[in-house]
Amino acid sequence: MDSNEIRKKFLFFFKEHSHNIVDSSPLIPQGDPSLLFTSAGMVQFKPYYLGLKKDMKRATSCQKCFRTSDIDNVGKTIRHLTFFEMLGNFSFGDYFKEESLKWGYDFLTKEMQINPERLYFSIYKGGIAPKDEEALSIWKKILPQNLHSHIFEMGEDNFWSMGETGPSGPCSEIYYDRGEQFDHKGCKGPSCGCDRYIEIWNHVFTQFDRQIDGSFKNLPTKNIDTGMGLERLTFIIENRFSPFETSLFYPIIDKFISNHSSQVNDKIKLSLELIKKHHDSPQDFKKNIIDSDAFQIIPNLRIIADHLRGAAFLISAGVIPSNEGRGYVLRRLIRRAERFGMILGVKEAFLHELIDSLDPIFSNVYPELSKNKAHIKSVLLFEEEGFIKTLENGEKYMNSLVKNSSGSISGQEAFKLYETYGFPLELIKEIANKNGIAVDEKEFNKAKNQAQEISRSGWKSSGEINTFIFQKAEGQLPPTIFTGYDRYEDKSKLIAILDENGNMLNTSQKGRSWLVFEKTPFYAESGGQVADTGEIYLGEEKIGEIIDAQKPIGKVFYHLSEIQKTITVGMEFNLKIDKIKRIKTAANHTAIHLINSALKKILGENTRQAGSFVNHEKFRFDYTINRTPTLDELKKIEEIANNAIKEEYKVYKELRALSDAEKLGATILLGEKYSDPARFVLINKEGFKNPKDRYSLELCGGTHVDDLKDVFYVKIIKDSSVSRGIRRIEGISGYSLIEYMESKNKILDILSEELTLPYEEIPNKISHLKEEIKNLKEEIKNIQTKKMDNLQKEEIPVKNYKIIFQKINSSDIKIMRGLSDNLRNENKNSIIFVYSINEGKVNFTIGLSNDIKNSDTDASIIAKKLSSSLNIKAGGRKDFAQGGGIFNLCENNLKEKFLDILK
Ligand SMILES: [Zn+2]
Ligand SMILES: [Zn+2]
């Protein structure tokens, strides 16, 4: 039985017990910017636990999860993983402990055929809440007499609560005993936390409502939430040493071994071969790998396998490597894996070549992974290559640190190596040790913690709207009906008023508040399109303005309004959006679809939308690409988009089953969760009668024009880099393009007036003017130099040299340098000192005449000596140096000091 079968059997088992099989929710939580990743199976069922949704009472799922807290521990243990799958069964006020535990036991012993004698069962022994006698008596009923001794008590580890108050309850965990060969000195039994006893399944019984005074009230409806890591169950069922040798990870390691064992040194090669040979027997693996030299490379392989899985799922969910938030987590995964491969002796980018090994593991369950394979591969390769380059630079930086250090590398410098160049601390220490210098670890950790604080708080502030304040209202209000696809105004009943803290009011005086209406023509900001703004009317009378509209959680639209009158829930209003703004915005949104499609045609199907922004003035379209597109390519993209307009295509919108997206090959955004049915936006001639014959088809909730004629023309204004691997096209279309052109025209008008020339002659005139300015500048320079030549210079012989003093009035270093150059060319065996004294400041240059520039005399040394005696700054080369600074002596002092140095 492999992992695919285990997953299937689990879901099927609970389906047989009347559970709905619910698909895994996306790895990136929807509508909750405060959560980086989905980290447990129950997350998507929160509305059921809160009683907000009631359409099912039992559910089961296999949830994709990602935990960032364990990244640094991956590889060190057999437990820690970043990406994992969580099997679970859930009851929302339906069945409780007895069924859940019984099914748990049955599934493990009958479906999975685990020997019951290997299993242990924990119950909560009591502490802050009473002992779980109920679970104890249920286990005694389920288990045969001889296994009653396998029930044991645990403390607060077996009590779950959401916070200081609110839902909470005891848990019961099922453990698996791997047998004596995994025993160790001082083992404390099932609760030991060692490699012998493995916790496989946690059943949480949410039965209490914890009060402020610490007492517990019974909840009116009790819930079940269980979680079993697929990876743990699989390594027990497949009988392997750890999850990393199972069908969930080993294919990756196996591919790594076959790709690279010929490149690594003999010792590592031998270890890799041993791992391959013994991976399918836990006893052999322990004896030949864990208790031997080969153990050294085990963490590397675990990290590569774990991080590759994690990275692939994150990329597939739409994450792109970057320096903040989710992108930063992804970047760390790729760089860590790369680094640990390089330590083994792999020299080039290798992760992207392991992607095929994910097919047998996941293609049955998560088809998106195979579908996005080309994209995942190119993102990986690009980040890997970038990292290798950074590493090379880092090595140079490290070497310079070692060379210039006075016995130690500061924590700040070490952190820079870690943060910017991706050097792990161990590596920094290793290199430093070799060179006999120390690393300030304490300061390093301080810098690291500080950076983490910053990146954490940076994440929190990135969502501008605090969704938290809407949470309460969202649960109590019906979904808002959006009528703005076909109307610019609508009559609607006011159903809620929220103040700035989310408190629901019945009446509101003049001022700012969030208003919720039964239905609304106002588009709430989403999918990169800004919100509509507009006005509120009571009958014929305008009573306020709507300055923003948001749907932070997804269901209810909140209108940020500025009201001049007292209003009350239940009143009916006329809502009017700013029509002109909307029409301009719609043209720009449709233009994005035109560009998106054209882009794929010219730059390849692999380029993907990485973000977008559209308002009434312009659009921005971010896309993934590993190079800079040529001007010619951008022209072609623009041309294709505008040809669609010439072809008089129309824009059709239709709600269709989400499954049609795949059938019709619609463009969807990675990581976006679409509703079902979803809105399809089609650009073609015949509409949905013939959707295959088309210019573009995208899933999109935005507002669009009906006819491409209303886009007029699409103009790309700019293409620039956003970050490594992501570029941004900025453009304009529709009415806003006309306005944009108007404003450019105005500039032309001004120019033409200033120059008293018609438009056509302006470019010619400007090149003439430029030429003229250049000639004039040249002339001025000549005059200046000539003037200088006539300046009085003073010549004094010192030792073998002629010292030439030249004072000038200008302190412009360019002029001084020009003058010095002239003198250096014209004189022989001379040291030329050009200086100026102005407003308490001195500036000077020291130059050697060309015939002695290779002699032992060094202008920069002379300059440094002079400047230190004057307490000012100087620097330069052997044949020319310059300096300057505050100066309050007289001219003769300066010359004397200069001569003193030479004597
Ligand atoms: Zn133990
Ligand atoms: Zn769109």
PDB file of C-alpha atoms in Angstrom, residues 553-666:
ATOM      1  CA  ILE A 553     -13.689  38.550   3.396  1.00  0.00           C
ATOM      2  CA  GLY A 554     -15.495  37.982   0.151  1.00  0.00           C
ATOM      3  CA  LYS A 555     -19.197  37.891   0.819  1.00  0.00           C
ATOM      4  CA  VAL A 556     -20.290  41.332   1.975  1.00  0.00           C
ATOM      5  CA  PHE A 557     -19.491  44.674   0.270  1.00  0.00           C
ATOM      6  CA  TYR A 558     -18.554  47.496   2.667  1.00  0.00           C
ATOM      7  CA  HIS A 559     -18.869  51.060   1.333  1.00  0.00           C
ATOM      8  CA  LEU A 560     -16.706  53.674   3.002  1.00  0.00           C
ATOM      9  CA  SER A 561     -18.992  56.691   3.025  1.00  0.00           C
ATOM     10  CA  GLU A 562     -19.004  60.333   4.007  1.00  0.00           C
ATOM     11  CA  ILE A 563     -22.574  61.269   4.940  1.00  0.00           C
ATOM     12  CA  GLN A 564     -24.062  64.725   5.524  1.00  0.00           C
ATOM     13  CA  LYS A 565     -27.294  63.504   7.161  1.00  0.00           C
ATOM     14  CA  THR A 566     -28.433  61.151   9.874  1.00  0.00           C
ATOM     15  CA  ILE A 567     -29.264  57.793   8.319  1.00  0.00           C
ATOM     16  CA  THR A 568     -30.858  54.656   9.741  1.00  0.00           C
ATOM     17  CA  VAL A 569     -30.688  50.980   8.864  1.00  0.00           C
ATOM     18  CA  GLY A 570     -33.715  50.036   6.766  1.00  0.00           C
ATOM     19  CA  MET A 571     -33.821  53.271   4.744  1.00  0.00           C
ATOM     20  CA  GLU A 572     -33.742  53.062   0.977  1.00  0.00           C
ATOM     21  CA  PHE A 573     -31.162  54.969  -1.046  1.00  0.00           C
ATOM     22  CA  ASN A 574     -30.232  55.608  -4.627  1.00  0.00           C
ATOM     23  CA  LEU A 575     -26.623  54.579  -5.251  1.00  0.00           C
ATOM     24  CA  LYS A 576     -24.852  56.152  -8.222  1.00  0.00           C
ATOM     25  CA  ILE A 577     -21.344  55.277  -9.272  1.00  0.00           C
ATOM     26  CA  ASP A 578     -19.029  57.703 -11.063  1.00  0.00           C
ATOM     27  CA  LYS A 579     -19.923  56.528 -14.547  1.00  0.00           C
ATOM     28  CA  ILE A 580     -17.083  58.155 -16.475  1.00  0.00           C
ATOM     29  CA  LYS A 581     -14.509  56.732 -14.102  1.00  0.00           C
ATOM     30  CA  ARG A 582     -16.038  53.287 -14.449  1.00  0.00           C
ATOM     31  CA  ILE A 583     -16.101  53.397 -18.249  1.00  0.00           C
ATOM     32  CA  LYS A 584     -12.435  54.393 -18.336  1.00  0.00           C
ATOM     33  CA  THR A 585     -11.552  51.680 -15.834  1.00  0.00           C
ATOM     34  CA  ALA A 586     -13.429  49.044 -17.830  1.00  0.00           C
ATOM     35  CA  ALA A 587     -11.474  49.923 -20.993  1.00  0.00           C
ATOM     36  CA  ASN A 588      -8.212  49.603 -19.104  1.00  0.00           C
ATOM     37  CA  HIS A 589      -9.255  46.253 -17.632  1.00  0.00           C
ATOM     38  CA  THR A 590     -10.180  44.853 -21.015  1.00  0.00           C
ATOM     39  CA  ALA A 591      -6.850  46.198 -22.311  1.00  0.00           C
ATOM     40  CA  ILE A 592      -5.079  44.043 -19.686  1.00  0.00           C
ATOM     41  CA  HIS A 593      -6.775  40.954 -21.123  1.00  0.00           C
ATOM     42  CA  LEU A 594      -5.708  42.013 -24.631  1.00  0.00           C
ATOM     43  CA  ILE A 595      -2.105  42.449 -23.468  1.00  0.00           C
ATOM     44  CA  ASN A 596      -2.068  39.216 -21.445  1.00  0.00           C
ATOM     45  CA  SER A 597      -3.022  37.182 -24.490  1.00  0.00           C
ATOM     46  CA  ALA A 598      -0.678  39.025 -26.866  1.00  0.00           C
ATOM     47  CA  LEU A 599       2.170  38.605 -24.390  1.00  0.00           C
ATOM     48  CA  LYS A 600       1.809  34.833 -24.361  1.00  0.00           C
ATOM     49  CA  LYS A 601       1.801  34.789 -28.154  1.00  0.00           C
ATOM     50  CA  ILE A 602       5.044  36.736 -28.395  1.00  0.00           C
ATOM     51  CA  LEU A 603       6.972  35.782 -25.250  1.00  0.00           C
ATOM     52  CA  GLY A 604       5.718  32.206 -24.896  1.00  0.00           C
ATOM     53  CA  GLU A 605       2.933  30.373 -23.100  1.00  0.00           C
ATOM     54  CA  ASN A 606       5.156  30.124 -20.058  1.00  0.00           C
ATOM     55  CA  THR A 607       5.008  33.788 -19.157  1.00  0.00           C
ATOM     56  CA  ARG A 608       2.427  34.288 -16.481  1.00  0.00           C
ATOM     57  CA  GLN A 609       0.534  37.087 -14.923  1.00  0.00           C
ATOM     58  CA  ALA A 610       2.148  37.903 -11.591  1.00  0.00           C
ATOM     59  CA  GLY A 611      -0.195  40.709 -10.599  1.00  0.00           C
ATOM     60  CA  SER A 612      -2.137  43.583 -12.052  1.00  0.00           C
ATOM     61  CA  PHE A 613      -3.568  46.958 -11.207  1.00  0.00           C
ATOM     62  CA  VAL A 614      -6.172  48.916 -13.060  1.00  0.00           C
ATOM     63  CA  ASN A 615      -7.924  52.219 -12.447  1.00  0.00           C
ATOM     64  CA  HIS A 616      -9.461  54.923 -14.596  1.00  0.00           C
ATOM     65  CA  GLU A 617      -6.090  56.406 -15.551  1.00  0.00           C
ATOM     66  CA  LYS A 618      -3.960  53.411 -16.536  1.00  0.00           C
ATOM     67  CA  PHE A 619      -3.206  49.745 -16.140  1.00  0.00           C
ATOM     68  CA  ARG A 620      -0.213  47.836 -14.855  1.00  0.00           C
ATOM     69  CA  PHE A 621       0.445  44.253 -15.746  1.00  0.00           C
ATOM     70  CA  ASP A 622       3.171  42.253 -13.993  1.00  0.00           C
ATOM     71  CA  TYR A 623       4.427  39.097 -15.662  1.00  0.00           C
ATOM     72  CA  THR A 624       7.098  36.464 -15.125  1.00  0.00           C
ATOM     73  CA  ILE A 625       9.986  36.334 -17.551  1.00  0.00           C
ATOM     74  CA  ASN A 626      13.679  35.563 -17.301  1.00  0.00           C
ATOM     75  CA  ARG A 627      14.945  38.215 -19.698  1.00  0.00           C
ATOM     76  CA  THR A 628      14.242  41.710 -20.949  1.00  0.00           C
ATOM     77  CA  PRO A 629      11.852  41.729 -23.905  1.00  0.00           C
ATOM     78  CA  THR A 630      13.128  43.639 -26.938  1.00  0.00           C
ATOM     79  CA  LEU A 631      11.491  46.825 -28.155  1.00  0.00           C
ATOM     80  CA  ASP A 632      10.462  44.916 -31.225  1.00  0.00           C
ATOM     81  CA  GLU A 633       8.655  42.313 -29.127  1.00  0.00           C
ATOM     82  CA  LEU A 634       6.831  44.980 -27.145  1.00  0.00           C
ATOM     83  CA  LYS A 635       5.768  46.635 -30.405  1.00  0.00           C
ATOM     84  CA  LYS A 636       4.408  43.317 -31.643  1.00  0.00           C
ATOM     85  CA  ILE A 637       2.474  42.794 -28.411  1.00  0.00           C
ATOM     86  CA  GLU A 638       0.903  46.201 -28.791  1.00  0.00           C
ATOM     87  CA  GLU A 639       0.149  45.459 -32.435  1.00  0.00           C
ATOM     88  CA  ILE A 640      -1.599  42.148 -31.698  1.00  0.00           C
ATOM     89  CA  ALA A 641      -3.734  43.809 -29.009  1.00  0.00           C
ATOM     90  CA  ASN A 642      -4.732  46.597 -31.390  1.00  0.00           C
ATOM     91  CA  ASN A 643      -5.453  44.196 -34.238  1.00  0.00           C
ATOM     92  CA  ALA A 644      -8.082  42.566 -32.015  1.00  0.00           C
ATOM     93  CA  ILE A 645      -9.735  45.990 -31.732  1.00  0.00           C
ATOM     94  CA  LYS A 646      -9.605  46.428 -35.517  1.00  0.00           C
ATOM     95  CA  GLU A 647     -11.193  42.997 -35.923  1.00  0.00           C
ATOM     96  CA  GLU A 648     -14.205  44.382 -34.013  1.00  0.00           C
ATOM     97  CA  TYR A 649     -14.256  41.571 -31.468  1.00  0.00           C
ATOM     98  CA  LYS A 650     -16.807  41.722 -28.671  1.00  0.00           C
ATOM     99  CA  VAL A 651     -16.406  40.929 -24.989  1.00  0.00           C
ATOM    100  CA  TYR A 652     -18.749  38.233 -23.647  1.00  0.00           C
ATOM    101  CA  LYS A 653     -19.206  37.440 -19.991  1.00  0.00           C
ATOM    102  CA  GLU A 654     -20.888  34.350 -18.675  1.00  0.00           C
ATOM    103  CA  LEU A 655     -21.194  32.389 -15.453  1.00  0.00           C
ATOM    104  CA  ARG A 656     -20.220  28.807 -16.138  1.00  0.00           C
ATOM    105  CA  ALA A 657     -19.181  25.715 -14.199  1.00  0.00           C
ATOM    106  CA  LEU A 658     -15.627  26.142 -12.925  1.00  0.00           C
ATOM    107  CA  SER A 659     -14.767  22.813 -14.537  1.00  0.00           C
ATOM    108  CA  ASP A 660     -15.254  24.488 -17.948  1.00  0.00           C
ATOM    109  CA  ALA A 661     -12.073  26.459 -17.318  1.00  0.00           C
ATOM    110  CA  GLU A 662     -10.039  23.331 -17.896  1.00  0.00           C
ATOM    111  CA  LYS A 663     -12.183  22.108 -20.784  1.00  0.00           C
ATOM    112  CA  LEU A 664     -11.956  25.405 -22.638  1.00  0.00           C
ATOM    113  CA  GLY A 665      -8.377  26.148 -21.643  1.00  0.00           C
ATOM    114  CA  ALA A 666      -9.240  29.453 -19.995  1.00  0.00           C
TER     115      ALA A 666
END
